């Protein structure tokens, strides 16, 4: 439930940005983000794992528990943006940007819940 609420709030933030700005998801870079975002997710995961396993991040999180939430929010945001980039590439101009954000919320939530259920 925590994951769905956080992903929902992140998606709501992006939805309001789409309503406010006409240029959100229209930059030329978004056509390449489906390649860039998985690389960022991979690098972020590897970096977090290395920092936790070597000790610096695990020692800091022992005294500052809020840092775990910051890392969790960051990872959820990056994963949600990756799903949004893939949906943006696949659906291009067939659906509105608001629907793309809704689909990214739905798919991100379902995939993460499925992964947690399998684990």
mmCIF file of N, CA and C in Angstrom:
data_model
loop_
_atom_site.group_PDB
_atom_site.id
_atom_site.type_symbol
_atom_site.label_atom_id
_atom_site.label_comp_id
_atom_site.label_asym_id
_atom_site.label_seq_id
_atom_site.Cartn_x
_atom_site.Cartn_y
_atom_site.Cartn_z
ATOM 1 N N UNK A 1 0.822 -1.194 0.000
ATOM 2 C CA UNK A 1 0.000 0.000 0.000
ATOM 3 C C UNK A 1 0.876 1.273 0.000
ATOM 4 N N UNK A 2 1.979 1.207 0.747
ATOM 5 C CA UNK A 2 2.907 2.332 0.804
ATOM 6 C C UNK A 2 3.436 2.669 -0.589
ATOM 7 N N UNK A 3 3.809 1.638 -1.352
ATOM 8 C CA UNK A 3 4.353 1.863 -2.694
ATOM 9 C C UNK A 3 3.327 2.509 -3.610
ATOM 10 N N UNK A 4 2.105 2.034 -3.553
ATOM 11 C CA UNK A 4 1.052 2.569 -4.417
ATOM 12 C C UNK A 4 0.771 4.035 -4.072
ATOM 13 N N UNK A 5 0.767 4.366 -2.789
ATOM 14 C CA UNK A 5 0.515 5.747 -2.384
ATOM 15 C C UNK A 5 1.648 6.657 -2.860
ATOM 16 N N UNK A 6 2.881 6.232 -2.685
ATOM 17 C CA UNK A 6 4.023 7.061 -3.097
ATOM 18 C C UNK A 6 4.052 7.215 -4.613
ATOM 19 N N UNK A 7 3.855 6.128 -5.338
ATOM 20 C CA UNK A 7 3.838 6.212 -6.807
ATOM 21 C C UNK A 7 2.661 7.068 -7.265
ATOM 22 N N UNK A 8 1.538 6.962 -6.579
ATOM 23 C CA UNK A 8 0.386 7.799 -6.901
ATOM 24 C C UNK A 8 0.670 9.273 -6.687
ATOM 25 N N UNK A 9 1.345 9.608 -5.602
ATOM 26 C CA UNK A 9 1.687 11.014 -5.357
ATOM 27 C C UNK A 9 2.691 11.536 -6.378
ATOM 28 N N UNK A 10 3.662 10.705 -6.745
ATOM 29 C CA UNK A 10 4.615 11.117 -7.783
ATOM 30 C C UNK A 10 3.911 11.313 -9.126
ATOM 31 N N UNK A 11 2.987 10.425 -9.447
ATOM 32 C CA UNK A 11 2.236 10.551 -10.695
ATOM 33 C C UNK A 11 1.325 11.770 -10.665
ATOM 34 N N UNK A 12 0.742 12.040 -9.504
ATOM 35 C CA UNK A 12 -0.103 13.222 -9.371
ATOM 36 C C UNK A 12 0.713 14.497 -9.566
ATOM 37 N N UNK A 13 1.926 14.500 -9.042
ATOM 38 C CA UNK A 13 2.831 15.625 -9.243
ATOM 39 C C UNK A 13 3.110 15.825 -10.735
ATOM 40 N N UNK A 14 3.382 14.743 -11.464
ATOM 41 C CA UNK A 14 3.635 14.849 -12.914
ATOM 42 C C UNK A 14 2.364 15.242 -13.663
ATOM 43 N N UNK A 15 1.211 14.756 -13.213
ATOM 44 C CA UNK A 15 -0.061 15.114 -13.845
ATOM 45 C C UNK A 15 -0.308 16.618 -13.733
ATOM 46 N N UNK A 16 -0.068 17.180 -12.551
ATOM 47 C CA UNK A 16 -0.230 18.617 -12.387
ATOM 48 C C UNK A 16 0.775 19.392 -13.227
ATOM 49 N N UNK A 17 1.953 18.850 -13.409
ATOM 50 C CA UNK A 17 2.953 19.505 -14.253
ATOM 51 C C UNK A 17 2.499 19.513 -15.716
ATOM 52 N N UNK A 18 1.877 18.428 -16.157
ATOM 53 C CA UNK A 18 1.344 18.378 -17.526
ATOM 54 C C UNK A 18 0.248 19.413 -17.707
ATOM 55 N N UNK A 19 -0.606 19.554 -16.689
ATOM 56 C CA UNK A 19 -1.684 20.533 -16.772
ATOM 57 C C UNK A 19 -1.146 21.965 -16.765
ATOM 58 N N UNK A 20 -0.064 22.198 -16.031
ATOM 59 C CA UNK A 20 0.496 23.535 -15.905
ATOM 60 C C UNK A 20 1.339 23.925 -17.109
ATOM 61 N N UNK A 21 2.120 22.980 -17.629
ATOM 62 C CA UNK A 21 3.083 23.279 -18.685
ATOM 63 C C UNK A 21 2.692 22.576 -19.976
ATOM 64 N N UNK A 22 2.768 23.296 -21.068
ATOM 65 C CA UNK A 22 2.463 22.700 -22.368
ATOM 66 C C UNK A 22 3.649 21.942 -22.941
ATOM 67 N N UNK A 23 4.827 22.120 -22.377
ATOM 68 C CA UNK A 23 6.024 21.520 -22.943
ATOM 69 C C UNK A 23 6.460 20.231 -22.248
ATOM 70 N N UNK A 24 5.793 19.833 -21.183
ATOM 71 C CA UNK A 24 6.178 18.612 -20.471
ATOM 72 C C UNK A 24 5.937 17.403 -21.364
ATOM 73 N N UNK A 25 6.916 16.539 -21.485
ATOM 74 C CA UNK A 25 6.920 15.336 -22.330
ATOM 75 C C UNK A 25 6.979 15.661 -23.827
ATOM 76 N N UNK A 26 7.339 16.868 -24.198
ATOM 77 C CA UNK A 26 7.394 17.224 -25.617
ATOM 78 C C UNK A 26 8.789 17.565 -26.103
ATOM 79 N N UNK A 27 9.743 17.556 -25.212
ATOM 80 C CA UNK A 27 11.118 17.846 -25.601
ATOM 81 C C UNK A 27 11.671 16.685 -26.426
ATOM 82 N N UNK A 28 12.629 16.980 -27.312
ATOM 83 C CA UNK A 28 13.206 15.935 -28.161
ATOM 84 C C UNK A 28 13.917 14.860 -27.348
ATOM 85 N N UNK A 29 14.411 15.222 -26.177
ATOM 86 C CA UNK A 29 15.104 14.259 -25.324
ATOM 87 C C UNK A 29 14.183 13.130 -24.861
ATOM 88 N N UNK A 30 12.884 13.410 -24.763
ATOM 89 C CA UNK A 30 11.950 12.364 -24.331
ATOM 90 C C UNK A 30 11.862 11.218 -25.339
ATOM 91 N N UNK A 31 12.227 11.478 -26.586
ATOM 92 C CA UNK A 31 12.238 10.402 -27.581
ATOM 93 C C UNK A 31 13.381 9.423 -27.348
ATOM 94 N N UNK A 32 14.386 9.833 -26.577
ATOM 95 C CA UNK A 32 15.526 8.960 -26.264
ATOM 96 C C UNK A 32 15.530 8.482 -24.815
ATOM 97 N N UNK A 33 14.583 8.933 -24.017
ATOM 98 C CA UNK A 33 14.575 8.615 -22.591
ATOM 99 C C UNK A 33 14.320 7.131 -22.317
ATOM 100 N N UNK A 34 13.687 6.417 -23.220
ATOM 101 C CA UNK A 34 13.456 4.993 -22.997
ATOM 102 C C UNK A 34 14.771 4.211 -22.984
ATOM 103 N N UNK A 35 15.840 4.803 -23.504
ATOM 104 C CA UNK A 35 17.166 4.190 -23.444
ATOM 105 C C UNK A 35 17.953 4.740 -22.249
ATOM 106 N N UNK A 36 17.821 6.012 -21.979
ATOM 107 C CA UNK A 36 18.592 6.672 -20.928
ATOM 108 C C UNK A 36 18.120 6.254 -19.533
ATOM 109 N N UNK A 37 16.825 6.186 -19.316
ATOM 110 C CA UNK A 37 16.294 5.917 -17.973
ATOM 111 C C UNK A 37 16.653 4.531 -17.435
ATOM 112 N N UNK A 38 16.592 3.452 -18.224
ATOM 113 C CA UNK A 38 17.048 2.173 -17.664
ATOM 114 C C UNK A 38 18.517 2.190 -17.254
ATOM 115 N N UNK A 39 19.336 2.940 -17.969
ATOM 116 C CA UNK A 39 20.743 3.059 -17.592
ATOM 117 C C UNK A 39 20.858 3.783 -16.247
ATOM 118 N N UNK A 40 20.074 4.830 -16.059
ATOM 119 C CA UNK A 40 20.081 5.551 -14.791
ATOM 120 C C UNK A 40 19.589 4.662 -13.657
ATOM 121 N N UNK A 41 18.545 3.864 -13.911
ATOM 122 C CA UNK A 41 18.038 2.937 -12.890
ATOM 123 C C UNK A 41 19.120 1.928 -12.518
ATOM 124 N N UNK A 42 19.783 1.372 -13.514
ATOM 125 C CA UNK A 42 20.829 0.379 -13.254
ATOM 126 C C UNK A 42 21.981 0.985 -12.453
ATOM 127 N N UNK A 43 22.443 2.152 -12.872
ATOM 128 C CA UNK A 43 23.544 2.812 -12.165
ATOM 129 C C UNK A 43 23.128 3.151 -10.736
ATOM 130 N N UNK A 44 21.904 3.623 -10.555
ATOM 131 C CA UNK A 44 21.425 3.959 -9.211
ATOM 132 C C UNK A 44 21.352 2.726 -8.327
ATOM 133 N N UNK A 45 20.826 1.635 -8.859
ATOM 134 C CA UNK A 45 20.744 0.403 -8.073
ATOM 135 C C UNK A 45 22.126 -0.116 -7.688
ATOM 136 N N UNK A 46 23.037 -0.113 -8.633
ATOM 137 C CA UNK A 46 24.394 -0.584 -8.346
ATOM 138 C C UNK A 46 25.059 0.321 -7.313
ATOM 139 N N UNK A 47 24.901 1.611 -7.452
ATOM 140 C CA UNK A 47 25.511 2.550 -6.516
ATOM 141 C C UNK A 47 24.937 2.394 -5.106
ATOM 142 N N UNK A 48 23.641 2.253 -4.993
ATOM 143 C CA UNK A 48 23.013 2.061 -3.678
ATOM 144 C C UNK A 48 23.468 0.747 -3.061
ATOM 145 N N UNK A 49 23.517 -0.312 -3.849
ATOM 146 C CA UNK A 49 23.977 -1.608 -3.333
ATOM 147 C C UNK A 49 25.424 -1.533 -2.852
ATOM 148 N N UNK A 50 26.277 -0.907 -3.637
ATOM 149 C CA UNK A 50 27.683 -0.787 -3.251
ATOM 150 C C UNK A 50 27.823 0.026 -1.964
ATOM 151 N N UNK A 51 27.098 1.139 -1.888
ATOM 152 C CA UNK A 51 27.200 1.974 -0.697
ATOM 153 C C UNK A 51 26.647 1.272 0.542
ATOM 154 N N UNK A 52 25.594 0.479 0.380
ATOM 155 C CA UNK A 52 25.059 -0.257 1.527
ATOM 156 C C UNK A 52 25.988 -1.396 1.937
ATOM 157 N N UNK A 53 26.553 -2.094 0.960
ATOM 158 C CA UNK A 53 27.385 -3.247 1.287
ATOM 159 C C UNK A 53 28.769 -2.878 1.805
ATOM 160 N N UNK A 54 29.302 -1.754 1.346
ATOM 161 C CA UNK A 54 30.630 -1.369 1.817
ATOM 162 C C UNK A 54 30.584 -0.645 3.155
ATOM 163 N N UNK A 55 29.434 -0.190 3.556
ATOM 164 C CA UNK A 55 29.319 0.365 4.890
ATOM 165 C C UNK A 55 28.955 1.817 5.040
ATOM 166 N N UNK A 56 29.401 2.739 4.166
ATOM 167 C CA UNK A 56 29.116 4.146 4.454
ATOM 168 C C UNK A 56 27.617 4.458 4.554
ATOM 169 N N UNK A 57 26.831 3.949 3.632
ATOM 170 C CA UNK A 57 25.410 4.269 3.642
ATOM 171 C C UNK A 57 24.686 3.528 4.755
ATOM 172 N N UNK A 58 25.102 2.312 5.069
ATOM 173 C CA UNK A 58 24.443 1.573 6.141
ATOM 174 C C UNK A 58 24.741 2.195 7.506
ATOM 175 N N UNK A 59 25.938 2.728 7.685
ATOM 176 C CA UNK A 59 26.266 3.395 8.946
ATOM 177 C C UNK A 59 25.489 4.699 9.099
ATOM 178 N N UNK A 60 25.354 5.438 8.015
ATOM 179 C CA UNK A 60 24.618 6.707 8.065
ATOM 180 C C UNK A 60 23.139 6.448 8.306
ATOM 181 N N UNK A 61 22.576 5.413 7.693
ATOM 182 C CA UNK A 61 21.152 5.127 7.884
ATOM 183 C C UNK A 61 20.851 4.586 9.272
ATOM 184 N N UNK A 62 21.836 4.062 9.964
ATOM 185 C CA UNK A 62 21.614 3.630 11.345
ATOM 186 C C UNK A 62 21.296 4.819 12.239
ATOM 187 N N UNK A 63 21.945 5.941 12.008
ATOM 188 C CA UNK A 63 21.698 7.120 12.824
ATOM 189 C C UNK A 63 20.623 8.035 12.223
ATOM 190 N N UNK A 64 20.432 7.980 10.921
ATOM 191 C CA UNK A 64 19.438 8.818 10.233
ATOM 192 C C UNK A 64 18.477 7.928 9.456
ATOM 193 N N UNK A 65 17.436 7.479 10.112
ATOM 194 C CA UNK A 65 16.477 6.563 9.471
ATOM 195 C C UNK A 65 15.745 7.198 8.292
ATOM 196 N N UNK A 66 15.594 8.505 8.304
ATOM 197 C CA UNK A 66 14.882 9.174 7.231
ATOM 198 C C UNK A 66 15.582 9.002 5.891
ATOM 199 N N UNK A 67 16.875 8.709 5.913
ATOM 200 C CA UNK A 67 17.631 8.532 4.680
ATOM 201 C C UNK A 67 17.146 7.309 3.889
ATOM 202 N N UNK A 68 16.641 6.309 4.589
ATOM 203 C CA UNK A 68 16.074 5.135 3.913
ATOM 204 C C UNK A 68 14.872 5.549 3.066
ATOM 205 N N UNK A 69 14.042 6.440 3.613
ATOM 206 C CA UNK A 69 12.878 6.923 2.863
ATOM 207 C C UNK A 69 13.290 7.753 1.657
ATOM 208 N N UNK A 70 14.314 8.552 1.797
ATOM 209 C CA UNK A 70 14.795 9.362 0.674
ATOM 210 C C UNK A 70 15.277 8.463 -0.458
ATOM 211 N N UNK A 71 16.044 7.431 -0.126
ATOM 212 C CA UNK A 71 16.534 6.494 -1.141
ATOM 213 C C UNK A 71 15.359 5.746 -1.778
ATOM 214 N N UNK A 72 14.377 5.350 -0.957
ATOM 215 C CA UNK A 72 13.194 4.647 -1.481
ATOM 216 C C UNK A 72 12.401 5.543 -2.419
ATOM 217 N N UNK A 73 12.165 6.788 -2.023
ATOM 218 C CA UNK A 73 11.426 7.718 -2.884
ATOM 219 C C UNK A 73 12.166 7.968 -4.196
ATOM 220 N N UNK A 74 13.479 8.115 -4.115
ATOM 221 C CA UNK A 74 14.275 8.328 -5.321
ATOM 222 C C UNK A 74 14.152 7.136 -6.265
ATOM 223 N N UNK A 75 14.290 5.933 -5.732
ATOM 224 C CA UNK A 75 14.223 4.743 -6.582
ATOM 225 C C UNK A 75 12.832 4.596 -7.205
ATOM 226 N N UNK A 76 11.786 4.849 -6.434
ATOM 227 C CA UNK A 76 10.429 4.772 -6.987
ATOM 228 C C UNK A 76 10.219 5.824 -8.072
ATOM 229 N N UNK A 77 10.743 7.017 -7.866
ATOM 230 C CA UNK A 77 10.618 8.066 -8.870
ATOM 231 C C UNK A 77 11.327 7.683 -10.162
ATOM 232 N N UNK A 78 12.528 7.161 -10.046
ATOM 233 C CA UNK A 78 13.306 6.790 -11.238
ATOM 234 C C UNK A 78 12.634 5.627 -11.968
ATOM 235 N N UNK A 79 12.120 4.658 -11.228
ATOM 236 C CA UNK A 79 11.419 3.533 -11.864
ATOM 237 C C UNK A 79 10.157 4.025 -12.564
ATOM 238 N N UNK A 80 9.403 4.912 -11.912
ATOM 239 C CA UNK A 80 8.182 5.449 -12.521
ATOM 240 C C UNK A 80 8.510 6.260 -13.776
ATOM 241 N N UNK A 81 9.592 7.030 -13.747
ATOM 242 C CA UNK A 81 9.991 7.795 -14.929
ATOM 243 C C UNK A 81 10.438 6.876 -16.064
ATOM 244 N N UNK A 82 11.052 5.750 -15.714
ATOM 245 C CA UNK A 82 11.448 4.784 -16.733
ATOM 246 C C UNK A 82 10.217 4.202 -17.420
ATOM 247 N N UNK A 83 9.231 3.836 -16.641
ATOM 248 C CA UNK A 83 7.993 3.297 -17.213
ATOM 249 C C UNK A 83 7.300 4.368 -18.056
ATOM 250 N N UNK A 84 7.285 5.599 -17.573
ATOM 251 C CA UNK A 84 6.691 6.692 -18.348
ATOM 252 C C UNK A 84 7.434 6.900 -19.667
ATOM 253 N N UNK A 85 8.753 6.804 -19.656
ATOM 254 C CA UNK A 85 9.534 6.974 -20.885
ATOM 255 C C UNK A 85 9.224 5.873 -21.892
ATOM 256 N N UNK A 86 9.064 4.645 -21.417
ATOM 257 C CA UNK A 86 8.728 3.533 -22.314
ATOM 258 C C UNK A 86 7.330 3.722 -22.881
ATOM 259 N N UNK A 87 6.381 4.085 -22.038
ATOM 260 C CA UNK A 87 5.009 4.314 -22.514
ATOM 261 C C UNK A 87 4.983 5.485 -23.493
ATOM 262 N N UNK A 88 5.751 6.527 -23.209
ATOM 263 C CA UNK A 88 5.810 7.674 -24.111
ATOM 264 C C UNK A 88 6.348 7.270 -25.483
ATOM 265 N N UNK A 89 7.342 6.388 -25.504
ATOM 266 C CA UNK A 89 7.909 5.944 -26.773
ATOM 267 C C UNK A 89 6.937 5.040 -27.525
ATOM 268 N N UNK A 90 6.276 4.145 -26.811
ATOM 269 C CA UNK A 90 5.380 3.183 -27.458
ATOM 270 C C UNK A 90 4.114 3.864 -27.978
ATOM 271 N N UNK A 91 3.523 4.723 -27.172
ATOM 272 C CA UNK A 91 2.239 5.337 -27.531
ATOM 273 C C UNK A 91 2.371 6.657 -28.281
ATOM 274 N N UNK A 92 3.548 7.224 -28.293
ATOM 275 C CA UNK A 92 3.890 8.456 -29.008
ATOM 276 C C UNK A 92 2.742 9.477 -29.026
ATOM 277 N N UNK A 93 2.028 9.600 -30.110
ATOM 278 C CA UNK A 93 0.969 10.609 -30.250
ATOM 279 C C UNK A 93 -0.427 10.016 -30.227
ATOM 280 N N UNK A 94 -0.556 8.735 -29.872
ATOM 281 C CA UNK A 94 -1.879 8.109 -29.919
ATOM 282 C C UNK A 94 -2.728 8.427 -28.696
ATOM 283 N N UNK A 95 -2.110 8.723 -27.556
ATOM 284 C CA UNK A 95 -2.878 9.080 -26.361
ATOM 285 C C UNK A 95 -2.301 10.367 -25.773
ATOM 286 N N UNK A 96 -3.089 10.996 -24.910
ATOM 287 C CA UNK A 96 -2.650 12.263 -24.311
ATOM 288 C C UNK A 96 -1.599 12.016 -23.235
ATOM 289 N N UNK A 97 -0.899 13.069 -22.880
ATOM 290 C CA UNK A 97 0.126 12.960 -21.849
ATOM 291 C C UNK A 97 -0.467 12.609 -20.486
ATOM 292 N N UNK A 98 -1.680 13.065 -20.216
ATOM 293 C CA UNK A 98 -2.337 12.725 -18.952
ATOM 294 C C UNK A 98 -2.572 11.225 -18.849
ATOM 295 N N UNK A 99 -2.990 10.624 -19.961
ATOM 296 C CA UNK A 99 -3.218 9.176 -19.964
ATOM 297 C C UNK A 99 -1.898 8.407 -19.865
ATOM 298 N N UNK A 100 -0.843 8.940 -20.453
ATOM 299 C CA UNK A 100 0.476 8.300 -20.331
ATOM 300 C C UNK A 100 0.903 8.237 -18.863
ATOM 301 N N UNK A 101 0.676 9.307 -18.139
ATOM 302 C CA UNK A 101 1.031 9.337 -16.721
ATOM 303 C C UNK A 101 0.159 8.361 -15.937
ATOM 304 N N UNK A 102 -1.117 8.285 -16.284
ATOM 305 C CA UNK A 102 -2.004 7.313 -15.639
ATOM 306 C C UNK A 102 -1.575 5.883 -15.905
ATOM 307 N N UNK A 103 -1.215 5.592 -17.134
ATOM 308 C CA UNK A 103 -0.734 4.244 -17.471
ATOM 309 C C UNK A 103 0.585 3.930 -16.771
ATOM 310 N N UNK A 104 1.463 4.931 -16.661
ATOM 311 C CA UNK A 104 2.733 4.682 -15.975
ATOM 312 C C UNK A 104 2.499 4.395 -14.495
ATOM 313 N N UNK A 105 1.542 5.082 -13.885
ATOM 314 C CA UNK A 105 1.188 4.785 -12.489
ATOM 315 C C UNK A 105 0.681 3.357 -12.362
ATOM 316 N N UNK A 106 -0.218 2.988 -13.240
ATOM 317 C CA UNK A 106 -0.816 1.650 -13.185
ATOM 318 C C UNK A 106 0.230 0.558 -13.391
ATOM 319 N N UNK A 107 1.036 0.677 -14.427
ATOM 320 C CA UNK A 107 2.027 -0.360 -14.731
ATOM 321 C C UNK A 107 3.142 -0.421 -13.691
ATOM 322 N N UNK A 108 3.580 0.730 -13.211
ATOM 323 C CA UNK A 108 4.619 0.726 -12.178
ATOM 324 C C UNK A 108 4.107 0.057 -10.910
ATOM 325 N N UNK A 109 2.895 0.407 -10.511
ATOM 326 C CA UNK A 109 2.319 -0.190 -9.302
ATOM 327 C C UNK A 109 2.141 -1.693 -9.464
ATOM 328 N N UNK A 110 1.590 -2.113 -10.586
ATOM 329 C CA UNK A 110 1.358 -3.544 -10.794
ATOM 330 C C UNK A 110 2.655 -4.339 -10.826
ATOM 331 N N UNK A 111 3.646 -3.843 -11.534
ATOM 332 C CA UNK A 111 4.914 -4.575 -11.634
ATOM 333 C C UNK A 111 5.619 -4.641 -10.278
ATOM 334 N N UNK A 112 5.656 -3.542 -9.547
ATOM 335 C CA UNK A 112 6.312 -3.563 -8.239
ATOM 336 C C UNK A 112 5.573 -4.453 -7.245
ATOM 337 N N UNK A 113 4.245 -4.427 -7.268
ATOM 338 C CA UNK A 113 3.481 -5.320 -6.392
ATOM 339 C C UNK A 113 3.688 -6.778 -6.773
ATOM 340 N N UNK A 114 3.777 -7.047 -8.057
ATOM 341 C CA UNK A 114 4.053 -8.421 -8.509
ATOM 342 C C UNK A 114 5.429 -8.877 -8.064
ATOM 343 N N UNK A 115 6.417 -8.008 -8.176
ATOM 344 C CA UNK A 115 7.779 -8.354 -7.737
ATOM 345 C C UNK A 115 7.805 -8.617 -6.232
ATOM 346 N N UNK A 116 7.133 -7.781 -5.471
ATOM 347 C CA UNK A 116 7.087 -7.988 -4.019
ATOM 348 C C UNK A 116 6.352 -9.280 -3.676
ATOM 349 N N UNK A 117 5.275 -9.559 -4.390
ATOM 350 C CA UNK A 117 4.525 -10.784 -4.149
ATOM 351 C C UNK A 117 5.366 -12.020 -4.457
ATOM 352 N N UNK A 118 6.146 -11.975 -5.522
ATOM 353 C CA UNK A 118 6.994 -13.107 -5.904
ATOM 354 C C UNK A 118 8.138 -13.275 -4.898
ATOM 355 N N UNK A 119 8.702 -12.177 -4.405
ATOM 356 C CA UNK A 119 9.791 -12.266 -3.438
ATOM 357 C C UNK A 119 9.269 -12.789 -2.123
#
